[in-house]
CSV table of C-alpha atoms in Angstrom, one decimal:
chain,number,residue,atom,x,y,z
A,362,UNK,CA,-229.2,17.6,59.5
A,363,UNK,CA,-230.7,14.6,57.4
A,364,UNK,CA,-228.5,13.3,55.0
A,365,UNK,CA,-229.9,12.1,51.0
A,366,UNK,CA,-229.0,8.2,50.4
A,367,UNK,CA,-229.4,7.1,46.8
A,368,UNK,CA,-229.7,3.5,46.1
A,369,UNK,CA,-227.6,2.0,43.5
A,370,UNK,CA,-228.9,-1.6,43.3
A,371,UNK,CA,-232.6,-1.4,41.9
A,372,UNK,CA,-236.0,-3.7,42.2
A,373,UNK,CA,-235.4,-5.6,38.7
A,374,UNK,CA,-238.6,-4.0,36.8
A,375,UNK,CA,-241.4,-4.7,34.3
A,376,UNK,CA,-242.3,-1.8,33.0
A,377,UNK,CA,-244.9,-0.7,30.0
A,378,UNK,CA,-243.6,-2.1,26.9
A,379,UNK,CA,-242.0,0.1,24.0
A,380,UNK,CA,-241.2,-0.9,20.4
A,381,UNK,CA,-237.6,-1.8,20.0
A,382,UNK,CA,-235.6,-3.2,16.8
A,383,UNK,CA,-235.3,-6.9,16.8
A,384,UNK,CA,-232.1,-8.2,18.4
A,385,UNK,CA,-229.4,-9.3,15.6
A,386,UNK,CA,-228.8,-12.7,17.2
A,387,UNK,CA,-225.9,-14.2,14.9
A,388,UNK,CA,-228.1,-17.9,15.0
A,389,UNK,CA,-228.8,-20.1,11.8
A,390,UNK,CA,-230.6,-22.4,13.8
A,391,UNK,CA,-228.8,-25.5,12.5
A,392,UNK,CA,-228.6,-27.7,15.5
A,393,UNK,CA,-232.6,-27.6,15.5
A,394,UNK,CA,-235.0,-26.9,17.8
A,395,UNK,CA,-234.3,-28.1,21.3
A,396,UNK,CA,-237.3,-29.5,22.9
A,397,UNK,CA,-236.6,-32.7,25.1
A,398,UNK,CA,-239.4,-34.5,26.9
A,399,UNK,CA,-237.3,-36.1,29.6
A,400,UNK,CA,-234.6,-35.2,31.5
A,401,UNK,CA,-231.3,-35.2,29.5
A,402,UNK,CA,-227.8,-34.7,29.5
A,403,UNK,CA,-226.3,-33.0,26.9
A,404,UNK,CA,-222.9,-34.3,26.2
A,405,UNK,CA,-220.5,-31.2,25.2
A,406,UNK,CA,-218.0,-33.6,24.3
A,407,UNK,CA,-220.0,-34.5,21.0
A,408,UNK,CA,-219.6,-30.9,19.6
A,409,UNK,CA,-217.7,-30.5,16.3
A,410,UNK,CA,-214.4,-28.8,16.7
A,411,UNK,CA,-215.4,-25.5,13.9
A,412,UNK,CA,-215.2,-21.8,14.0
A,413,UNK,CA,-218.5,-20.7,16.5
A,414,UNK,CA,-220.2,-19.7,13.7
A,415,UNK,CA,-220.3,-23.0,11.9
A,416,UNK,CA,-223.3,-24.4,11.2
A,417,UNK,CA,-224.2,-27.2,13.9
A,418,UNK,CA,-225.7,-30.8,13.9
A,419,UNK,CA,-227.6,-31.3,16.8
A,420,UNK,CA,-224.5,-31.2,19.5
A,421,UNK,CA,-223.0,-27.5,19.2
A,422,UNK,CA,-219.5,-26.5,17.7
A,423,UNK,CA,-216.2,-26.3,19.8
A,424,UNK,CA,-214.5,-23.0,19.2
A,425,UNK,CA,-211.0,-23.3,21.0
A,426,UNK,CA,-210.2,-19.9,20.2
A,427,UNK,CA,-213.3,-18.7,21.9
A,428,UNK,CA,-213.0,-21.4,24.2
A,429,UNK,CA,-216.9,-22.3,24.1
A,430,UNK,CA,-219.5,-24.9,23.0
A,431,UNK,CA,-221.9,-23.2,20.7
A,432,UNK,CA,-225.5,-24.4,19.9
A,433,UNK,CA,-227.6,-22.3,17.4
A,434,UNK,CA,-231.2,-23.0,17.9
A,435,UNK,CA,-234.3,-22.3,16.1
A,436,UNK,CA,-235.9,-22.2,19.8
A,437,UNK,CA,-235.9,-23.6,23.4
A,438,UNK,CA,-238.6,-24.8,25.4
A,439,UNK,CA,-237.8,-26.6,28.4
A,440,UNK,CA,-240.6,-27.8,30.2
A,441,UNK,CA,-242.1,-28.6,33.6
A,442,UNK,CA,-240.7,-31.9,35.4
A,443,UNK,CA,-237.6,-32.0,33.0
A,444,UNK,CA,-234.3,-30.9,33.9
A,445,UNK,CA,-231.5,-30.4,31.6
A,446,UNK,CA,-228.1,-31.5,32.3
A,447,UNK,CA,-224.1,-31.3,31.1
A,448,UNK,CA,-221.4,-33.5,30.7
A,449,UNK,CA,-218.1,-31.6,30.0
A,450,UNK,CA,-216.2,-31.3,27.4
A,451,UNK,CA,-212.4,-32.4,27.7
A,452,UNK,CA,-211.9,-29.0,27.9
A,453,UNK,CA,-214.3,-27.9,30.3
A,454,UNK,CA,-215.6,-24.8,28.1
A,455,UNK,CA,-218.4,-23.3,28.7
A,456,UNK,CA,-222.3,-23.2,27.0
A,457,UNK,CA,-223.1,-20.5,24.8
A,458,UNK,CA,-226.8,-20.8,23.0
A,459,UNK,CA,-227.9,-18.7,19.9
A,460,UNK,CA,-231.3,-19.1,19.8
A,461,UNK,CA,-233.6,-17.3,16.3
A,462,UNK,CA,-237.1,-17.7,18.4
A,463,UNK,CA,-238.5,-17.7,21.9
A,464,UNK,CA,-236.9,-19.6,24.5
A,465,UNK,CA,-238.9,-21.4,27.4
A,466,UNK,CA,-237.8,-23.0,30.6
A,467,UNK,CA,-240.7,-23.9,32.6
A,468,UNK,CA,-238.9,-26.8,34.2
A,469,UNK,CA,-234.9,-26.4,35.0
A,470,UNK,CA,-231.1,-25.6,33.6
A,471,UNK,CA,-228.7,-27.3,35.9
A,472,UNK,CA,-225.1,-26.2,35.6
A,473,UNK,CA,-224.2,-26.9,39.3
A,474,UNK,CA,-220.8,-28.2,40.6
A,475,UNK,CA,-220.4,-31.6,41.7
A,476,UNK,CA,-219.8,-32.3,45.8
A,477,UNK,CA,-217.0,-34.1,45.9
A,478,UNK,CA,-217.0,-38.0,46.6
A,479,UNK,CA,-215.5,-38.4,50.4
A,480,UNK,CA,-216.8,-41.7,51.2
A,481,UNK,CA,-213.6,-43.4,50.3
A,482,UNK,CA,-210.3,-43.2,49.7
A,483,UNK,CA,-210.4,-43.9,46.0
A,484,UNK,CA,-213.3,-41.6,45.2
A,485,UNK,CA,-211.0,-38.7,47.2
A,486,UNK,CA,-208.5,-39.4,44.5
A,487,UNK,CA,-210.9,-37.8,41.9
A,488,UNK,CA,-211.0,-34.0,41.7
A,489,UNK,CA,-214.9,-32.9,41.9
A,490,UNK,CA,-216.1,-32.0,38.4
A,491,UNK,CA,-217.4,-28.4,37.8
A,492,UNK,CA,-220.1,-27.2,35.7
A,493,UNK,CA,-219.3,-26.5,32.1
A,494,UNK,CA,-217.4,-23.1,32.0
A,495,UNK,CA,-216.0,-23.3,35.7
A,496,UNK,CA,-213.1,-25.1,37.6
A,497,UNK,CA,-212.6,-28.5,38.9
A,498,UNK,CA,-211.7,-29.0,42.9
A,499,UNK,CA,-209.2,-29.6,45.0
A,500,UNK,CA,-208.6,-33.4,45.3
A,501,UNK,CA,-207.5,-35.8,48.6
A,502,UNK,CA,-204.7,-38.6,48.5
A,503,UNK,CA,-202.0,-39.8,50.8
A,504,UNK,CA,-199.5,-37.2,50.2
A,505,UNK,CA,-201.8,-34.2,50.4
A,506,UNK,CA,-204.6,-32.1,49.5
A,507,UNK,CA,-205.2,-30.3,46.2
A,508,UNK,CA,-206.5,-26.7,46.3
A,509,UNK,CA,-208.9,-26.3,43.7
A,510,UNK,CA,-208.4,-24.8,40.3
A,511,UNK,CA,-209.5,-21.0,39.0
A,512,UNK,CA,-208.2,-17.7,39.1
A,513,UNK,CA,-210.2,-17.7,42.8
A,514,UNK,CA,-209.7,-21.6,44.0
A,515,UNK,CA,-209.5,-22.3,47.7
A,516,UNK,CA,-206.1,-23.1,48.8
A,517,UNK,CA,-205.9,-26.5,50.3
A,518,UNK,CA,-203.5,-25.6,53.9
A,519,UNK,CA,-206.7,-22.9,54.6
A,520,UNK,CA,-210.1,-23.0,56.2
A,521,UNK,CA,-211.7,-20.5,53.8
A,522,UNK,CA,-214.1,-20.6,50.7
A,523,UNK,CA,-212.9,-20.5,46.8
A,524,UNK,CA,-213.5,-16.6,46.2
A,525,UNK,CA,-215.7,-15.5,42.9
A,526,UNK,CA,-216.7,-11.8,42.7
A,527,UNK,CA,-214.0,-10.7,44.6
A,528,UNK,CA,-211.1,-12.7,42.9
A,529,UNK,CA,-211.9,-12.0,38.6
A,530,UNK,CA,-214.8,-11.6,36.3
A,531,UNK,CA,-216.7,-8.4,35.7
A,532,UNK,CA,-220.6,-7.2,35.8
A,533,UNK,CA,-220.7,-7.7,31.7
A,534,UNK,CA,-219.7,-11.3,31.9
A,535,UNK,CA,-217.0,-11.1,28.7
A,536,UNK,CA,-215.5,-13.2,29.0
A,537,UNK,CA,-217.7,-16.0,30.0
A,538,UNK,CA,-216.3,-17.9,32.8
A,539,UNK,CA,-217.3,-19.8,35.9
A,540,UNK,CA,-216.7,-20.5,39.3
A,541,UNK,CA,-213.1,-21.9,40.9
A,542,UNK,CA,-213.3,-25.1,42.9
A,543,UNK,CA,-212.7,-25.5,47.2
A,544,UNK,CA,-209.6,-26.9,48.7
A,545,UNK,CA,-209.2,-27.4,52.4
A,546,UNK,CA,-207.7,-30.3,53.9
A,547,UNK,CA,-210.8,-32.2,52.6
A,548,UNK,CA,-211.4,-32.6,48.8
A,549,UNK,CA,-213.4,-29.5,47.4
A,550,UNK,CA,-216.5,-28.7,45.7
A,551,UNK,CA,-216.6,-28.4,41.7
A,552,UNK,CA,-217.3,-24.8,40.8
A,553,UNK,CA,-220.7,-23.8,39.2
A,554,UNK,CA,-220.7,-23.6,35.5
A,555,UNK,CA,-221.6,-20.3,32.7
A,556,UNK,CA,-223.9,-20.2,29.8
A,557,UNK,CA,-224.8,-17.7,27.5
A,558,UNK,CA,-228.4,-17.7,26.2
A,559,UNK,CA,-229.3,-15.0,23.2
A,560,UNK,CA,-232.6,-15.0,21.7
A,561,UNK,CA,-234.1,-12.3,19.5
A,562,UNK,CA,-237.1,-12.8,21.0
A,563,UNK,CA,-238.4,-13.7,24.8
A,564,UNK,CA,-237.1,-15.9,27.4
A,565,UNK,CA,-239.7,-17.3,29.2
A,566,UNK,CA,-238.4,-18.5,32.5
A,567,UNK,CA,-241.1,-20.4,34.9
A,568,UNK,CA,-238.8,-22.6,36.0
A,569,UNK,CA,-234.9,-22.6,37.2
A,570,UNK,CA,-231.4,-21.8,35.9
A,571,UNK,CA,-228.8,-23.2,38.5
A,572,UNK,CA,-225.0,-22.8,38.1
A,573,UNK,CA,-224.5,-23.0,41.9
A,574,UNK,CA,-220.9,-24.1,43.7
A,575,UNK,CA,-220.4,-28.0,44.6
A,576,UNK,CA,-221.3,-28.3,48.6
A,577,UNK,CA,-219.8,-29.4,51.6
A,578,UNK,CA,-221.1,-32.8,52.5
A,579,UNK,CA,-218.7,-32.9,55.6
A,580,UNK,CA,-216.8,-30.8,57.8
A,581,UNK,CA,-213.6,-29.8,56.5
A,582,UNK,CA,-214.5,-29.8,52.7
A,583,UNK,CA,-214.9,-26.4,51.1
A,584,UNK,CA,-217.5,-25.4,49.1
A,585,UNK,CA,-216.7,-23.8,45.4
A,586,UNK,CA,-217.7,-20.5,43.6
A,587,UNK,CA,-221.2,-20.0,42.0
A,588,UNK,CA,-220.9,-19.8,38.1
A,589,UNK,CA,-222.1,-17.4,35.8
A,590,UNK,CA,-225.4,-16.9,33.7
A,591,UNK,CA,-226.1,-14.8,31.3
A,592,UNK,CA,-229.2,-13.7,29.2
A,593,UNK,CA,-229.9,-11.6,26.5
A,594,UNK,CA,-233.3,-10.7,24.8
A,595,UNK,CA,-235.5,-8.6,24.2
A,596,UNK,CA,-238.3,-9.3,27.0
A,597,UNK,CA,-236.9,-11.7,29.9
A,598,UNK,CA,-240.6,-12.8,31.3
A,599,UNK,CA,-241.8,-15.5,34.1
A,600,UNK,CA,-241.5,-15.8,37.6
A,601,UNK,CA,-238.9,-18.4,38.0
A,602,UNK,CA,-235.7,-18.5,39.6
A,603,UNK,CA,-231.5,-18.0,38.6
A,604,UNK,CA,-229.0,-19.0,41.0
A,605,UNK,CA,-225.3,-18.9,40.7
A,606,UNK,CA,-224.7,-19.1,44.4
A,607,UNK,CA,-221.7,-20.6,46.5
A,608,UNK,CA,-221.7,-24.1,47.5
A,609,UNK,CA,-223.4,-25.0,51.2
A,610,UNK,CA,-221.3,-24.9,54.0
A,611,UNK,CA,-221.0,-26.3,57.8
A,612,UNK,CA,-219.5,-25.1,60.5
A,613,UNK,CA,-216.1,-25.6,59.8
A,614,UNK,CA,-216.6,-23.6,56.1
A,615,UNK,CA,-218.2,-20.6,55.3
A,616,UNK,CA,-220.3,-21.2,52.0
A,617,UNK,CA,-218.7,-20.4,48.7
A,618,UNK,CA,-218.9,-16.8,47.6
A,619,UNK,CA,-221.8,-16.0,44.9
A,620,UNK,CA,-220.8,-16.0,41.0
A,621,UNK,CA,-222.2,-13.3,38.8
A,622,UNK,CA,-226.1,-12.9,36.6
A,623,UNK,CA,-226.1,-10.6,33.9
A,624,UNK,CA,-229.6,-9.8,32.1
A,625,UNK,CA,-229.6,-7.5,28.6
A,626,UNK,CA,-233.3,-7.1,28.1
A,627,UNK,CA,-235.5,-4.0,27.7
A,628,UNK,CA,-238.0,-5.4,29.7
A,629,UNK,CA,-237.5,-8.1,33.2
A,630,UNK,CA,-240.3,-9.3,35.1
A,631,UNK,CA,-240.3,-8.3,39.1
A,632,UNK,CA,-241.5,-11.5,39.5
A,633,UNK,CA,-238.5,-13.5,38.6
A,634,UNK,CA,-235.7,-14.3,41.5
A,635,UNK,CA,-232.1,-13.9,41.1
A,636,UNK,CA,-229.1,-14.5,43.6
A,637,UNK,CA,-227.2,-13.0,43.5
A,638,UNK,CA,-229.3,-9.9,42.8
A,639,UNK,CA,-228.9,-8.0,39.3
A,640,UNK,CA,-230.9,-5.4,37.0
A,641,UNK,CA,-231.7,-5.4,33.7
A,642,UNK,CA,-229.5,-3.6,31.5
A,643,UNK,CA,-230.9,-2.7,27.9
A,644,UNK,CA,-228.7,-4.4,25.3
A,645,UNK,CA,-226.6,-3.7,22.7
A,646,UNK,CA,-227.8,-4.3,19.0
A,647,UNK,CA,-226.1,-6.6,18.3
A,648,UNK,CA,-225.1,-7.7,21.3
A,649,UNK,CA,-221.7,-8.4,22.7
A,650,UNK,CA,-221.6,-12.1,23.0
A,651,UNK,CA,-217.5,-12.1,22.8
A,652,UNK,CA,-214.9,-10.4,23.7
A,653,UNK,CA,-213.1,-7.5,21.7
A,654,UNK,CA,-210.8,-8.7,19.3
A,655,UNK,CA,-208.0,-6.5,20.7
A,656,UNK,CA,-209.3,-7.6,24.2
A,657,UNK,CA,-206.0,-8.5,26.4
A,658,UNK,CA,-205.0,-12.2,26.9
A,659,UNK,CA,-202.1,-14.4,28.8
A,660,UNK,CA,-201.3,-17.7,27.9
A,661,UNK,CA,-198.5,-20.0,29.0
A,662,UNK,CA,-196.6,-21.2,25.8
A,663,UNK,CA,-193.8,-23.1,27.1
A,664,UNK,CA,-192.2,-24.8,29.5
A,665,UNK,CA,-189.0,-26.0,29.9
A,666,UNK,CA,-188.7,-25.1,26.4
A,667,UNK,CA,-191.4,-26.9,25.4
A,668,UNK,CA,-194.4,-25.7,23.9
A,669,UNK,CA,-197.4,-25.8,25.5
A,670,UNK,CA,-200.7,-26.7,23.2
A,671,UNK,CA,-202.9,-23.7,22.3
A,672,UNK,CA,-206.1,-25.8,23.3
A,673,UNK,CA,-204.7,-27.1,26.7
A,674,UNK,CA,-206.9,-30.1,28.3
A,675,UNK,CA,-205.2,-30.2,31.8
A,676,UNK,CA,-206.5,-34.2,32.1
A,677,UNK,CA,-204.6,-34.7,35.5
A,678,UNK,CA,-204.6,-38.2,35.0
A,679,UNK,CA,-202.2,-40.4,32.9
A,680,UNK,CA,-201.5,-37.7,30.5
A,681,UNK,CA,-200.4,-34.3,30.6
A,682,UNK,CA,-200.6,-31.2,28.3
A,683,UNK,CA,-196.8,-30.9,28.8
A,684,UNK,CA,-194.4,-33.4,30.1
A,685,UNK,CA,-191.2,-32.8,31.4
A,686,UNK,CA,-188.3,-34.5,33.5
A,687,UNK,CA,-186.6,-32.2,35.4
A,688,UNK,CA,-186.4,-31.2,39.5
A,689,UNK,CA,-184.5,-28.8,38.8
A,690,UNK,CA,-185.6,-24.8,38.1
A,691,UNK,CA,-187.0,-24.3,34.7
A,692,UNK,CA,-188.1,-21.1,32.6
A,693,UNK,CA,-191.8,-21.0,31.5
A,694,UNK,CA,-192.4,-18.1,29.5
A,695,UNK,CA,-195.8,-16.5,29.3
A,696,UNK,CA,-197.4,-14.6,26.4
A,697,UNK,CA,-199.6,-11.7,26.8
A,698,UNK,CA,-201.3,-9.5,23.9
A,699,UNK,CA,-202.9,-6.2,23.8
A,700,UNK,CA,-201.7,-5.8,27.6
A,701,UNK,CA,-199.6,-2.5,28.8
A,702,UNK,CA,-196.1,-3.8,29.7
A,703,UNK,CA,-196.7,-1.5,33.2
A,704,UNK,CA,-199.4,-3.8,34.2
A,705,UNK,CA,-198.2,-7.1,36.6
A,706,UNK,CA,-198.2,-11.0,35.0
A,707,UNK,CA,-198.6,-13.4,37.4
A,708,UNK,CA,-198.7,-17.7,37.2
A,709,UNK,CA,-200.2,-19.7,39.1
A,710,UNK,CA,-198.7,-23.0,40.2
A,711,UNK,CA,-201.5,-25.6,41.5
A,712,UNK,CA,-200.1,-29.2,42.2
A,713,UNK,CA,-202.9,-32.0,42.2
A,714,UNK,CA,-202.3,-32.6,45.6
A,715,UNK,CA,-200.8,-29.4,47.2
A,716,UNK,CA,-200.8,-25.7,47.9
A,717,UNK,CA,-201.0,-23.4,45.2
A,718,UNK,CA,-198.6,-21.1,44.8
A,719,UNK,CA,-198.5,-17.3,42.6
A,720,UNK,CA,-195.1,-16.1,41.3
A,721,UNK,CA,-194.8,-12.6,39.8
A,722,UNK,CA,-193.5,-12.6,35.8
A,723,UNK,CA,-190.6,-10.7,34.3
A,724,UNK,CA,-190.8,-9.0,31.2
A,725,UNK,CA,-188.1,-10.3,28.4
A,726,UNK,CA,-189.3,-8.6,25.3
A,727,UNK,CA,-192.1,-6.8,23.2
A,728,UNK,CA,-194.9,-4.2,23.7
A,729,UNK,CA,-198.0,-3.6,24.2
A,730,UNK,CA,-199.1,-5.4,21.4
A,731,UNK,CA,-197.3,-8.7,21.8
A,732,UNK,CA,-194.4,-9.5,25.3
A,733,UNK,CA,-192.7,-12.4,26.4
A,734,UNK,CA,-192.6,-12.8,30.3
A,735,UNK,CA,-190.3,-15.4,32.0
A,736,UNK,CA,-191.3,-17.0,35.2
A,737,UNK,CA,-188.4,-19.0,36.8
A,738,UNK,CA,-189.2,-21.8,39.2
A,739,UNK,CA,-188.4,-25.3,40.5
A,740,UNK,CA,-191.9,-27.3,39.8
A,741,UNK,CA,-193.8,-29.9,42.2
A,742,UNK,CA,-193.4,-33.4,41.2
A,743,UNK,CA,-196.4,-34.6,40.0
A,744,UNK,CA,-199.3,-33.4,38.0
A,745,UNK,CA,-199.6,-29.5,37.9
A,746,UNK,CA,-201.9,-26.9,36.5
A,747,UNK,CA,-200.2,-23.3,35.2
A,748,UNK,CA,-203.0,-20.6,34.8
A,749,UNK,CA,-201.5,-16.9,33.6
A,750,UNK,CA,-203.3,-13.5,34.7
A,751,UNK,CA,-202.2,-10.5,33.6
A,752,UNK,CA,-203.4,-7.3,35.6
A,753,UNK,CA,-204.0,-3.9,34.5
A,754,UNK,CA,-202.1,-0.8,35.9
């Protein structure tokens, strides 16, 4: 007897076109209209600290509470031979652009993680930097080797890539959020960055997005996650390329895993490539550009009784968000909102150089729509990164 198969994963399409309403893009199109002529790097750490929907100068808006750099363009067009560039913002947010007209990018978008420097022992020192939106590797020094940061970072005692897909994130991309760095007993590749592009128009893409995982340039160094990318428009036309793919490996490190694409459009050309491969979905009007605002968070706010800063930079070098002097076993308490108290808390505990570690939370007090959780713990001397996740039941 033959059996029916159906095929869940569809040929991204470009089908006869239908009238749609316009898109209700929330864009003023105060920072201008973005058309360089040479290759540039946009500096994120120029953007004015202001709620998202502030109007902009030029350099974006930093909104802590969504935790992105927002630009609102009149339009985008990107064109052949020039490739745009990011330098991070101290808080390594990531690149959200609210665009009024079309957006073009004949030549190419590069959000890519760094490969880390391994050529010396000082340059080993420096964890590799991500792309905007994703998560810094695992560094080398004397007394050990860092695992690299994110919810999926590779650990630095083990021979394996820094997970994506299979570690967080979902298929819509809320919230925005990129790829975890490598760690092995090497110093790790940066993890690719996320951006956000809205138009209420058409994206023309002839050319190439990248937000791919930082390499292996040598055996024992893992490669990071691939990033995120997300579009949204009306007609998503061209026949270029989007990659949020896993950083290169060798044969002593698989290659990092992929990061995740999501396209809202009503219309995608077959012509354009993505990896990994996605659809089109038809969007939303207006679209969801952020998360609910009874969508569930964690956040550490304290440690050894003192509180930790609501915009946390992690800077992992002469400074620290938090700084304590104690080697002995301290309480930091973790808050979650708009999270069922029969789903599990976790923290995890990533020294600069060292293996990261997860310890389960205990509940103290509170509900559903606000608890305390307690996570009790002797801490690594040194620098060290705390990152809460809260899972569902």
């Amino acid at each position: 007897m033959r059996h029916k198969t159906t095929s869940i994963l569809l040929a991204a399409f470009f089908g006869a076109l239908t009238a749609h309403a316009q898109l209700s893009i929330p864009s003023d199109g105060s920072d201008g209209a973005f058309n360089p002529t040479t290759n540039v790097e946009i500096d994120l750490g120029l953007a004015t600290t202001a709620l998202w929907n502030s109007p902009g100068s030029g350099n974006g808006v930093y909104d802590a509470d969504k935790w992105a750099v927002v630009f609102k363009y009149s339009s985008v067009n990107i064109p052949a031979g020039v490739t745009v560039t990011f330098k991070n913002h101290p808080t390594y947010a990531p690149v959200v652009w609210l665009v009024q007209g079309n957006v073009t990018i004949a030549g190419e978008l590069n959000l890519d993680g760094k490969t880390p420097i391994v050529d010396d022992a000082i340059g080993q020192l420096v964890p590799a930097e991500p792309g905007p939106g994703g998560y810094r590797g695992g560094p080398k020094g004397p007394i050990g080797t860092g695992s690299g940061l994110g919810p999926g970072g590779g650990n630095g005692k083990n021979y394996g890539e820094a997970l994506f897909s299979s570690a967080y994130g979902n298929p819509q991309v809320i919230p925005l959020i990129g790829g975890s760095g490598g760690g092995q007993r090497w110093a790790g590749g940066g993890g690719g960055g996320a951006i956000l592009i809205a138009t209420t128009s058409t994206i023309n893409l002839n050319g190439k997005i990248n937000a791919n995982g930082g390499g292996s340039p040598i055996n024992g160094v893992t490669p990071a996650s691939g990033g995120a990318v997300k579009l949204i428009a009306q007609i998503v036309w061209g026949s270029g390329q989007i990659n949020a793919k896993g950083g290169a490996g060798n044969q002593f490190s698989v290659a990092g895993d992929y990061g995740r694409i999501r396209i809202e459009a009503n219309s995608l050309s077959s012509a354009i490539g993505t990896t990994p491969e996605t659809i089109a979905f038809p969007p939303a009007n207006p679209p969801s550009v952020w998360p609910a605002a009874n969508a569930p968070t964690a956040r550490v706010i304290s440690v050894d009784s003192i509180n930790a800063p609501l915009d946390p930079r992690a800077p992992l070098v002469a400074a620290a968000d938090v700084a304590i002097q104690n080697s002995n076993q301290v309480n930091i308490l973790i808050e979650t909102t708009n999270f069922p108290i029969e789903g599990a808390v976790q923290l995890n505990i990533t020294p600069k150089f060292g293996d990261r570690s997860t310890l389960n939370a205990t509940r103290l007090s509170g509900d559903i729509t606000s608890a305390i959780w307690r996570v009790q713990t002797t801490l690594p001397q040194g620098f060290v990164t705390l990152q809460a996740r809260a899972t569902q039941p």
